[in-house]
GROMACS .gro file of C-alpha atoms in nm:
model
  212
    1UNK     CA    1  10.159  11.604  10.275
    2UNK     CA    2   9.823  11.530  10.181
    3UNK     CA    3   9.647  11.501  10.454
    4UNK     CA    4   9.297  11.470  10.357
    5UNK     CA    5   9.067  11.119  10.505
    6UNK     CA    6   9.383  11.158  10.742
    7UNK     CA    7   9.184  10.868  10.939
    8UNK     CA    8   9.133  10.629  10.665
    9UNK     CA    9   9.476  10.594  10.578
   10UNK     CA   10   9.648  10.616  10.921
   11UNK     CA   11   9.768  10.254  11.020
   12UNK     CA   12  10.028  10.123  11.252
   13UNK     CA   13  10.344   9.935  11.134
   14UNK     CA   14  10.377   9.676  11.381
   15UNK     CA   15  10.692   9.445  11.414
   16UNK     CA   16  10.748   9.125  11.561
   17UNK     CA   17  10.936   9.181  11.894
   18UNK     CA   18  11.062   8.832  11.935
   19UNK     CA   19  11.453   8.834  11.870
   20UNK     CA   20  11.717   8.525  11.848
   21UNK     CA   21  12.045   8.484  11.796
   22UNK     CA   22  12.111   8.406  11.450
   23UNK     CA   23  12.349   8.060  11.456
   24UNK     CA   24  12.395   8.120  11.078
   25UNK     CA   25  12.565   8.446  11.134
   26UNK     CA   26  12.736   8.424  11.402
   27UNK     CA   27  12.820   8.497  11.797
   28UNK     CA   28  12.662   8.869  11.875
   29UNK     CA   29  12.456   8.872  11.559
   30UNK     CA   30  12.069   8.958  11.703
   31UNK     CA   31  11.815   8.815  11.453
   32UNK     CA   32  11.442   8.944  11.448
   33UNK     CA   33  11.196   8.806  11.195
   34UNK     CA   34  10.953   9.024  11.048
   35UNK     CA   35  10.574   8.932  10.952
   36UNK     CA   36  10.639   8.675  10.629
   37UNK     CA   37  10.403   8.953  10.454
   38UNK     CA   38  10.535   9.285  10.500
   39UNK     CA   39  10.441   9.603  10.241
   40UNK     CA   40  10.796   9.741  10.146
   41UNK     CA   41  10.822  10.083   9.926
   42UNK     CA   42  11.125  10.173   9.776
   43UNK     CA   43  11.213  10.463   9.615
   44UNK     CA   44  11.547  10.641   9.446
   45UNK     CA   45  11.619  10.960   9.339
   46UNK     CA   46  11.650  10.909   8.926
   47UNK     CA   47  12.018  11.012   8.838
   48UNK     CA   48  11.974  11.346   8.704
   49UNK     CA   49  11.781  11.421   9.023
   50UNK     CA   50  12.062  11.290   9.243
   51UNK     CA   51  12.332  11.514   9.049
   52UNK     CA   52  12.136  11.819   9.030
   53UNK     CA   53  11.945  11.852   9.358
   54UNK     CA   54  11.953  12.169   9.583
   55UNK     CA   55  11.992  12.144   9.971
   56UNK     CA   56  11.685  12.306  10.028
   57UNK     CA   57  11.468  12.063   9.806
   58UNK     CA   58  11.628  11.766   9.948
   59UNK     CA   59  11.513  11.895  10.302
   60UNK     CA   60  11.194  11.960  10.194
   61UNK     CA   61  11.178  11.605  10.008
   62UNK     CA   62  11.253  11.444  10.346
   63UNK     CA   63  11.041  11.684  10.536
   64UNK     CA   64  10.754  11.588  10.272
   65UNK     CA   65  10.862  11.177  10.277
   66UNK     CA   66  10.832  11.224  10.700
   67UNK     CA   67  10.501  11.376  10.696
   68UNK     CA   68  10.378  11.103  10.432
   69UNK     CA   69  10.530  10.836  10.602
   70UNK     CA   70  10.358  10.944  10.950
   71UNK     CA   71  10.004  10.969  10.783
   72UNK     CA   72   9.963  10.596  10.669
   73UNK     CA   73  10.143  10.458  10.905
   74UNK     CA   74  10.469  10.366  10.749
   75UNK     CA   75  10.821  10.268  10.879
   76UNK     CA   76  11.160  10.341  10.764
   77UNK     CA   77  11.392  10.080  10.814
   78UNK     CA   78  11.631  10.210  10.544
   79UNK     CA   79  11.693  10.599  10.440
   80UNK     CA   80  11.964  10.777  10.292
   81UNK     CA   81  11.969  11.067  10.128
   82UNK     CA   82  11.873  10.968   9.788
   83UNK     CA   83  11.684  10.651   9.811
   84UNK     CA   84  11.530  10.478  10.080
   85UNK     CA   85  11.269  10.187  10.220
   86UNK     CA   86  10.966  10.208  10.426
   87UNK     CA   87  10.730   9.932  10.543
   88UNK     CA   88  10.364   9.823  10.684
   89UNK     CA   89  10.319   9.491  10.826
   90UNK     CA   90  10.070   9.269  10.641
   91UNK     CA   91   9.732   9.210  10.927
   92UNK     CA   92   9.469   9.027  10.831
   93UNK     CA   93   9.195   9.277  10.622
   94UNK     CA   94   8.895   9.434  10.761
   95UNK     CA   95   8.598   9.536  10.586
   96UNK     CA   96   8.659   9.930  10.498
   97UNK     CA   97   8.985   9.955  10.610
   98UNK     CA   98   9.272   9.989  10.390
   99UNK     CA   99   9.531   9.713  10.406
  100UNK     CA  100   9.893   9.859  10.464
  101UNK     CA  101   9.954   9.757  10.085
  102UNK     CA  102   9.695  10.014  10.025
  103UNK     CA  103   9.910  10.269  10.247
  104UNK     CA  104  10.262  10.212  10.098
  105UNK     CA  105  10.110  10.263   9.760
  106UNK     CA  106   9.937  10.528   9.868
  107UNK     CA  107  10.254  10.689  10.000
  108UNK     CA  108  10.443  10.660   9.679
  109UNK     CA  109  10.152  10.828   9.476
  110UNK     CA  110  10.176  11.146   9.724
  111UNK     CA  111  10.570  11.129   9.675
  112UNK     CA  112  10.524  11.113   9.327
  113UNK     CA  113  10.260  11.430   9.279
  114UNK     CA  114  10.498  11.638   9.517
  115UNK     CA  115  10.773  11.506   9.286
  116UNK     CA  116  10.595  11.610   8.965
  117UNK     CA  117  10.454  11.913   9.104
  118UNK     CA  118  10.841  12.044   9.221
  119UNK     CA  119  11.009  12.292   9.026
  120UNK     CA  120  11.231  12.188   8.901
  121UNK     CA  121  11.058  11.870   8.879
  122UNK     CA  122  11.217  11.605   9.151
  123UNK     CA  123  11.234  11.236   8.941
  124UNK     CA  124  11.132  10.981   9.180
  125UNK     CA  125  11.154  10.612   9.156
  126UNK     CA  126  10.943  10.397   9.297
  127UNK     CA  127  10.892  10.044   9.368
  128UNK     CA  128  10.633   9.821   9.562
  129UNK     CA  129  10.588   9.452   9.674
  130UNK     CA  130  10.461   9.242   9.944
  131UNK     CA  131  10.638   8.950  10.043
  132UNK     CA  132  10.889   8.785  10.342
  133UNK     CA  133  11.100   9.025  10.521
  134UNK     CA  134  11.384   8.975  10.778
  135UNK     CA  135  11.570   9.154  11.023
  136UNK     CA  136  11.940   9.134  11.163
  137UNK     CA  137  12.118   9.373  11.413
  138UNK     CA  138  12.515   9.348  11.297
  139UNK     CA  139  12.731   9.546  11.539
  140UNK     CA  140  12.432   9.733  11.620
  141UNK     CA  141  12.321   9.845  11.291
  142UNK     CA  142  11.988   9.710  11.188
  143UNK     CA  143  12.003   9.534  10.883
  144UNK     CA  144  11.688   9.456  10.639
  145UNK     CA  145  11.673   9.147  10.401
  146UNK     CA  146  11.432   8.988  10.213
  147UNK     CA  147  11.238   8.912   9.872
  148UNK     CA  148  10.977   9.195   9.947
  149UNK     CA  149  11.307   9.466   9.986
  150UNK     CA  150  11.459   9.290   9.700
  151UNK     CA  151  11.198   9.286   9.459
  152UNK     CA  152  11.051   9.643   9.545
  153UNK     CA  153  11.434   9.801   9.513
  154UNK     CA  154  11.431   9.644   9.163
  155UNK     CA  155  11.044   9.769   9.074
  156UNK     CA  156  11.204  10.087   9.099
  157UNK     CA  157  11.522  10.059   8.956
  158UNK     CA  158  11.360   9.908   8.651
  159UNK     CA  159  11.073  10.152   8.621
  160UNK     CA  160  11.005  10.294   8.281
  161UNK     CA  161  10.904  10.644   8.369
  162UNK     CA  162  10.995  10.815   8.711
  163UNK     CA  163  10.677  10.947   8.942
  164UNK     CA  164  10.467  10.684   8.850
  165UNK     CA  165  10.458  10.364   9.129
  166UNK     CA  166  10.572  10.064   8.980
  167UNK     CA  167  10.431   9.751   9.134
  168UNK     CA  168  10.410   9.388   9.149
  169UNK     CA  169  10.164   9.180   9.086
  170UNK     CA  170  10.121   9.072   9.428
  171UNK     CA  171  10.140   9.404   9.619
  172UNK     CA  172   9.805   9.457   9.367
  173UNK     CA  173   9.615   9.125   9.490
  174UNK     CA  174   9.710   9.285   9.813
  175UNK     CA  175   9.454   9.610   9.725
  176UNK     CA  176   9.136   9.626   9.967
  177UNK     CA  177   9.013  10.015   9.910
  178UNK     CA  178   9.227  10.089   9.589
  179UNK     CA  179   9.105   9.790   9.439
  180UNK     CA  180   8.917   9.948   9.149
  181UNK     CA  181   9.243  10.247   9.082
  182UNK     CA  182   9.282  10.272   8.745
  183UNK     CA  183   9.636  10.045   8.647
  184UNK     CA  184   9.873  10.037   8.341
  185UNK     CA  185  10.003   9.696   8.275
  186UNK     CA  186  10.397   9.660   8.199
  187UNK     CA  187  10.509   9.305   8.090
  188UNK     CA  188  10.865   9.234   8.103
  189UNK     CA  189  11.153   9.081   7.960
  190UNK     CA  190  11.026   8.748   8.128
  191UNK     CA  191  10.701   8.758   8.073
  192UNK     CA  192  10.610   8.875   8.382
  193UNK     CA  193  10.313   9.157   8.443
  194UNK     CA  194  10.405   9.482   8.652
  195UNK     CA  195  10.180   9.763   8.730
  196UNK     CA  196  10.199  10.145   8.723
  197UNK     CA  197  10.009  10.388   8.928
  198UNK     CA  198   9.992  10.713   8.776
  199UNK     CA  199  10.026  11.018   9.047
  200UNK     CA  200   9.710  11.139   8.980
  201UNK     CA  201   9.470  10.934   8.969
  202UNK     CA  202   9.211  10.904   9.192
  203UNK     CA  203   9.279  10.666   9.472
  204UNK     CA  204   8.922  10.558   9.539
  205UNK     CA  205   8.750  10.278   9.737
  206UNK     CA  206   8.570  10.049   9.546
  207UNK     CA  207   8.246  10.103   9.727
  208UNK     CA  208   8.237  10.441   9.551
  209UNK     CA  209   8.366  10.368   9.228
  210UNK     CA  210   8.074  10.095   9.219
  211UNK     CA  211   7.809  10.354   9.266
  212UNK     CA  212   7.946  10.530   8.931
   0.00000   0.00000   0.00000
């Protein structure tokens, strides 16, 4: 991983630890409600990538997606082999700090450069968004729901061009430090604007790109 400004990007995923049985589900179904704004990345191996990928590049994928994960303070609450979700909690901003919308995208840029910079090249897709996220233990296997998993598994599904972080509109009003990054715009079949992050550009605060 990248680990330089280490500090800056190093947050804490925190989850609600306040758990109820869930009527709607059921007797022995445990409920827990995450924050109603939770960061969610997901990302997918493209299919090529999935067919053709070597043991030892899919442990050093993880290895990489671990060490990544760890420096801005990310989650997993899914992962498989080939595709996978990670979140930050949504806290209120400070002044200099990076919000964890900030970190998840973050995250997927460094998975995309390693991605691009593999040989062969490893495809990655990836998806943010920012949004309500919910919790359920069935026969003790945590289960994650919500628009923010459900929108950010479709940003990358539906993303033209693999390492490149495809977001929503609302993960980027989310942006404290990487307000000022340098975004394509994507409009969709609905109308609707998307944005792409490209791998390497410079993820800078605002307070320095203003000085430019």
């Amino acid at each position: 991983a990248e680990v330089g400004g280490a500090g800056r990007w190093r947050l804490q995923a925190v989850r609600s630890h306040t758990a109820a049985m869930c009527a709607s589900c059921g007797s022995g179904v445990e409920a827990t409600e995450l924050d109603n704004r939770t960061a969610c990345l997901a990302w997918a191996f493209s299919a090529d990538t999935e067919a053709d990928i070597r043991c030892d590049q899919l442990r050093s994928f993880h290895a990489e997606l671990r060490a990544c994960a760890e420096l801005v303070g990310a989650s997993f609450v899914e992962a498989c082999g080939t595709h996978g979700l990670l979140i930050c909690r949504v806290a209120k901003a400070k002044p200099g700090v990076p919000t964890e919308v900030d970190a998840v995208v973050r995250l997927g840029q460094l998975l995309c450069r390693w991605g691009s910079k593999a040989t062969p090249e490893i495809r990655i897709r990836v998806g943010v968004d920012v949004g309500e996220l919910h919790s359920v233990t069935i026969q003790d296997v945590p289960v994650v729901f919500g628009r923010a998993a459900s929108v950010a598994k479709k940003l990358a599904h539906s993303s033209p061009r693999t390492n490149v972080v495809h977001l929503s509109a609302e993960a980027k009003h989310g942006f404290r430090l990487l307000e000022s990054v340098s975004l394509s715009v994507r409009t969709g079949e609905s109308g609707v604007d998307t944005y792409l992050l490209e791998p390497w550009v410079a993820a800078r605060p605002a307070a320095e790109a203003g000085d430019d």
